[in-house]
mmCIF file with all atom_site columns, C-alpha atoms in Angstrom:
data_model
loop_
_atom_site.group_PDB
_atom_site.id
_atom_site.type_symbol
_atom_site.label_atom_id
_atom_site.label_alt_id
_atom_site.label_comp_id
_atom_site.label_asym_id
_atom_site.label_entity_id
_atom_site.label_seq_id
_atom_site.pdbx_PDB_ins_code
_atom_site.Cartn_x
_atom_site.Cartn_y
_atom_site.Cartn_z
_atom_site.occupancy
_atom_site.B_iso_or_equiv
_atom_site.pdbx_formal_charge
_atom_site.auth_seq_id
_atom_site.auth_comp_id
_atom_site.auth_asym_id
_atom_site.auth_atom_id
_atom_site.pdbx_PDB_model_num
ATOM 1  C CA . UNK W 1 1  ? 11.506  20.285 -17.328 1.00 95.00 ? 1  UNK W CA 1
ATOM 2  C CA . UNK W 1 2  ? 11.184  23.996 -17.972 1.00 95.00 ? 2  UNK W CA 1
ATOM 3  C CA . UNK W 1 3  ? 9.182   26.224 -15.661 1.00 95.00 ? 3  UNK W CA 1
ATOM 4  C CA . UNK W 1 4  ? 6.723   26.898 -18.501 1.00 95.00 ? 4  UNK W CA 1
ATOM 5  C CA . UNK W 1 5  ? 6.117   23.153 -18.986 1.00 97.00 ? 5  UNK W CA 1
ATOM 6  C CA . UNK W 1 6  ? 5.639   22.858 -15.231 1.00 97.00 ? 6  UNK W CA 1
ATOM 7  C CA . UNK W 1 7  ? 3.030   25.643 -15.229 1.00 96.00 ? 7  UNK W CA 1
ATOM 8  C CA . UNK W 1 8  ? 1.185   23.891 -18.092 1.00 97.00 ? 8  UNK W CA 1
ATOM 9  C CA . UNK W 1 9  ? 1.030   20.719 -16.015 1.00 97.00 ? 9  UNK W CA 1
ATOM 10 C CA . UNK W 1 10 ? -0.462  22.670 -13.138 1.00 97.00 ? 10 UNK W CA 1
ATOM 11 C CA . UNK W 1 11 ? -3.090  23.996 -15.541 1.00 97.00 ? 11 UNK W CA 1
ATOM 12 C CA . UNK W 1 12 ? -3.796  20.414 -16.666 1.00 96.00 ? 12 UNK W CA 1
ATOM 13 C CA . UNK W 1 13 ? -4.178  19.413 -13.020 1.00 96.00 ? 13 UNK W CA 1
ATOM 14 C CA . UNK W 1 14 ? -6.400  22.470 -12.456 1.00 96.00 ? 14 UNK W CA 1
ATOM 15 C CA . UNK W 1 15 ? -4.370  23.653 -9.498  1.00 96.00 ? 15 UNK W CA 1
ATOM 16 C CA . UNK W 1 16 ? -2.783  27.046 -8.994  1.00 96.00 ? 16 UNK W CA 1
ATOM 17 C CA . UNK W 1 17 ? 0.833   27.451 -8.032  1.00 96.00 ? 17 UNK W CA 1
ATOM 18 C CA . UNK W 1 18 ? -0.047  28.760 -4.541  1.00 96.00 ? 18 UNK W CA 1
ATOM 19 C CA . UNK W 1 19 ? -2.384  25.801 -3.931  1.00 96.00 ? 19 UNK W CA 1
ATOM 20 C CA . UNK W 1 20 ? 0.220   23.373 -5.323  1.00 97.00 ? 20 UNK W CA 1
ATOM 21 C CA . UNK W 1 21 ? 2.898   24.713 -2.990  1.00 96.00 ? 21 UNK W CA 1
ATOM 22 C CA . UNK W 1 22 ? 0.536   24.601 -0.011  1.00 95.00 ? 22 UNK W CA 1
ATOM 23 C CA . UNK W 1 23 ? -0.524  21.032 -0.834  1.00 96.00 ? 23 UNK W CA 1
ATOM 24 C CA . UNK W 1 24 ? 3.023   19.669 -1.042  1.00 96.00 ? 24 UNK W CA 1
ATOM 25 C CA . UNK W 1 25 ? 4.222   21.881 1.861   1.00 95.00 ? 25 UNK W CA 1
ATOM 26 C CA . UNK W 1 26 ? 6.901   23.722 -0.102  1.00 93.00 ? 26 UNK W CA 1
ATOM 27 C CA . UNK W 1 27 ? 7.000   27.493 0.078   1.00 92.00 ? 27 UNK W CA 1
ATOM 28 C CA . UNK W 1 28 ? 5.600   29.323 -2.909  1.00 93.00 ? 28 UNK W CA 1
ATOM 29 C CA . UNK W 1 29 ? 8.723   31.497 -2.891  1.00 93.00 ? 29 UNK W CA 1
ATOM 30 C CA . UNK W 1 30 ? 10.850  28.376 -3.293  1.00 92.00 ? 30 UNK W CA 1
ATOM 31 C CA . UNK W 1 31 ? 8.829   27.169 -6.271  1.00 94.00 ? 31 UNK W CA 1
ATOM 32 C CA . UNK W 1 32 ? 8.836   30.648 -7.836  1.00 94.00 ? 32 UNK W CA 1
ATOM 33 C CA . UNK W 1 33 ? 12.638  30.600 -7.653  1.00 94.00 ? 33 UNK W CA 1
ATOM 34 C CA . UNK W 1 34 ? 12.622  27.825 -10.281 1.00 95.00 ? 34 UNK W CA 1
ATOM 35 C CA . UNK W 1 35 ? 11.288  30.395 -12.734 1.00 94.00 ? 35 UNK W CA 1
ATOM 36 C CA . UNK W 1 36 ? 14.578  32.307 -12.503 1.00 94.00 ? 36 UNK W CA 1
ATOM 37 C CA . UNK W 1 37 ? 16.564  29.103 -12.874 1.00 93.00 ? 37 UNK W CA 1
ATOM 38 C CA . UNK W 1 38 ? 14.462  28.160 -15.901 1.00 90.00 ? 38 UNK W CA 1
ATOM 39 C CA . UNK W 1 39 ? 14.094  24.538 -14.809 1.00 95.00 ? 39 UNK W CA 1
ATOM 40 C CA . UNK W 1 40 ? 12.135  22.627 -12.214 1.00 96.00 ? 40 UNK W CA 1
ATOM 41 C CA . UNK W 1 41 ? 13.734  19.845 -10.126 1.00 96.00 ? 41 UNK W CA 1
ATOM 42 C CA . UNK W 1 42 ? 12.845  16.312 -11.191 1.00 97.00 ? 42 UNK W CA 1
ATOM 43 C CA . UNK W 1 43 ? 10.857  15.565 -8.036  1.00 96.00 ? 43 UNK W CA 1
ATOM 44 C CA . UNK W 1 44 ? 8.636   18.624 -8.441  1.00 96.00 ? 44 UNK W CA 1
ATOM 45 C CA . UNK W 1 45 ? 8.162   17.834 -12.148 1.00 97.00 ? 45 UNK W CA 1
ATOM 46 C CA . UNK W 1 46 ? 7.115   14.258 -11.318 1.00 97.00 ? 46 UNK W CA 1
ATOM 47 C CA . UNK W 1 47 ? 4.641   15.481 -8.698  1.00 97.00 ? 47 UNK W CA 1
ATOM 48 C CA . UNK W 1 48 ? 3.068   17.948 -11.149 1.00 97.00 ? 48 UNK W CA 1
ATOM 49 C CA . UNK W 1 49 ? 2.812   15.272 -13.862 1.00 97.00 ? 49 UNK W CA 1
ATOM 50 C CA . UNK W 1 50 ? 1.210   12.807 -11.439 1.00 97.00 ? 50 UNK W CA 1
ATOM 51 C CA . UNK W 1 51 ? -1.294  15.429 -10.317 1.00 97.00 ? 51 UNK W CA 1
ATOM 52 C CA . UNK W 1 52 ? -2.220  16.161 -13.952 1.00 97.00 ? 52 UNK W CA 1
ATOM 53 C CA . UNK W 1 53 ? -2.655  12.457 -14.779 1.00 97.00 ? 53 UNK W CA 1
ATOM 54 C CA . UNK W 1 54 ? -4.695  11.793 -11.643 1.00 96.00 ? 54 UNK W CA 1
ATOM 55 C CA . UNK W 1 55 ? -6.896  14.797 -12.368 1.00 96.00 ? 55 UNK W CA 1
ATOM 56 C CA . UNK W 1 56 ? -7.627  13.526 -15.884 1.00 96.00 ? 56 UNK W CA 1
ATOM 57 C CA . UNK W 1 57 ? -8.553  10.132 -14.408 1.00 97.00 ? 57 UNK W CA 1
ATOM 58 C CA . UNK W 1 58 ? -10.893 11.837 -11.909 1.00 96.00 ? 58 UNK W CA 1
ATOM 59 C CA . UNK W 1 59 ? -8.815  10.745 -8.917  1.00 94.00 ? 59 UNK W CA 1
ATOM 60 C CA . UNK W 1 60 ? -9.155  13.015 -5.892  1.00 93.00 ? 60 UNK W CA 1
ATOM 61 C CA . UNK W 1 61 ? -5.407  13.477 -5.504  1.00 92.00 ? 61 UNK W CA 1
ATOM 62 C CA . UNK W 1 62 ? -5.724  16.549 -3.259  1.00 93.00 ? 62 UNK W CA 1
ATOM 63 C CA . UNK W 1 63 ? -7.491  14.573 -0.555  1.00 91.00 ? 63 UNK W CA 1
ATOM 64 C CA . UNK W 1 64 ? -4.960  11.739 -0.859  1.00 90.00 ? 64 UNK W CA 1
ATOM 65 C CA . UNK W 1 65 ? -2.000  14.130 -0.501  1.00 93.00 ? 65 UNK W CA 1
ATOM 66 C CA . UNK W 1 66 ? -3.603  15.930 2.451   1.00 94.00 ? 66 UNK W CA 1
ATOM 67 C CA . UNK W 1 67 ? -4.085  12.562 4.178   1.00 92.00 ? 67 UNK W CA 1
ATOM 68 C CA . UNK W 1 68 ? -0.288  12.159 4.217   1.00 93.00 ? 68 UNK W CA 1
ATOM 69 C CA . UNK W 1 69 ? -0.139  15.011 6.758   1.00 93.00 ? 69 UNK W CA 1
ATOM 70 C CA . UNK W 1 70 ? 3.051   16.403 5.255   1.00 92.00 ? 70 UNK W CA 1
ATOM 71 C CA . UNK W 1 71 ? 4.969   18.931 7.315   1.00 92.00 ? 71 UNK W CA 1
ATOM 72 C CA . UNK W 1 72 ? 6.662   22.008 5.945   1.00 90.00 ? 72 UNK W CA 1
ATOM 73 C CA . UNK W 1 73 ? 10.375  22.185 6.573   1.00 85.00 ? 73 UNK W CA 1
ATOM 74 C CA . UNK W 1 74 ? 11.529  25.140 8.618   1.00 80.00 ? 74 UNK W CA 1
ATOM 75 C CA . UNK W 1 75 ? 14.623  27.132 7.908   1.00 73.00 ? 75 UNK W CA 1
ATOM 76 C CA . UNK W 1 76 ? 17.425  26.883 10.391  1.00 72.00 ? 76 UNK W CA 1
ATOM 77 C CA . UNK W 1 77 ? 19.017  30.294 10.290  1.00 63.00 ? 77 UNK W CA 1
ATOM 78 C CA . UNK W 1 78 ? 21.677  32.000 12.337  1.00 59.00 ? 78 UNK W CA 1
ATOM 79 C CA . UNK W 1 79 ? 19.396  31.952 15.373  1.00 56.00 ? 79 UNK W CA 1
ATOM 80 C CA . UNK W 1 80 ? 19.672  35.532 16.591  1.00 59.00 ? 80 UNK W CA 1
ATOM 81 C CA . UNK W 1 81 ? 16.330  35.281 18.390  1.00 58.00 ? 81 UNK W CA 1
ATOM 82 C CA . UNK W 1 82 ? 17.364  32.009 20.002  1.00 57.00 ? 82 UNK W CA 1
ATOM 83 C CA . UNK W 1 83 ? 20.663  33.517 21.183  1.00 58.00 ? 83 UNK W CA 1
ATOM 84 C CA . UNK W 1 84 ? 18.845  36.482 22.699  1.00 59.00 ? 84 UNK W CA 1
ATOM 85 C CA . UNK W 1 85 ? 16.385  34.158 24.434  1.00 61.00 ? 85 UNK W CA 1
ATOM 86 C CA . UNK W 1 86 ? 19.202  32.002 25.814  1.00 64.00 ? 86 UNK W CA 1
ATOM 87 C CA . UNK W 1 87 ? 20.962  35.117 27.107  1.00 60.00 ? 87 UNK W CA 1
ATOM 88 C CA . UNK W 1 88 ? 17.790  36.230 28.886  1.00 62.00 ? 88 UNK W CA 1
ATOM 89 C CA . UNK W 1 89 ? 17.365  32.772 30.431  1.00 65.00 ? 89 UNK W CA 1
ATOM 90 C CA . UNK W 1 90 ? 20.982  32.801 31.685  1.00 62.00 ? 90 UNK W CA 1
ATOM 91 C CA . UNK W 1 91 ? 20.462  36.268 33.130  1.00 63.00 ? 91 UNK W CA 1
ATOM 92 C CA . UNK W 1 92 ? 17.289  35.132 34.885  1.00 61.00 ? 92 UNK W CA 1
ATOM 93 C CA . UNK W 1 93 ? 19.051  32.064 36.298  1.00 60.00 ? 93 UNK W CA 1
ATOM 94 C CA . UNK W 1 94 ? 21.941  34.168 37.636  1.00 57.00 ? 94 UNK W CA 1
ATOM 95 C CA . UNK W 1 95 ? 19.681  36.724 39.330  1.00 55.00 ? 95 UNK W CA 1
ATOM 96 C CA . UNK W 1 96 ? 17.391  34.072 40.833  1.00 55.00 ? 96 UNK W CA 1
ATOM 97 C CA . UNK W 1 97 ? 20.298  32.110 42.379  1.00 53.00 ? 97 UNK W CA 1
#
């Protein structure tokens, strides 16, 4: 599915891209990156289509999705802050011994 088709589905579902990304717990930046790629992953396309269909059938899909209590994934980077914190803890342990 193209990004344009995806955006049309969001319009059909009467949900903005920021609200869509917040609802499914995927960063808006991540979803915007599909615009550059020109295509949307199948799973995101299916979600948007389901939201549009449910909206047209007057199903309160937003409440149902929120009830899932989805959690946003966090990035696991290089961990510079963690390394600094560990170094401080080691230093504290050495000086307190």
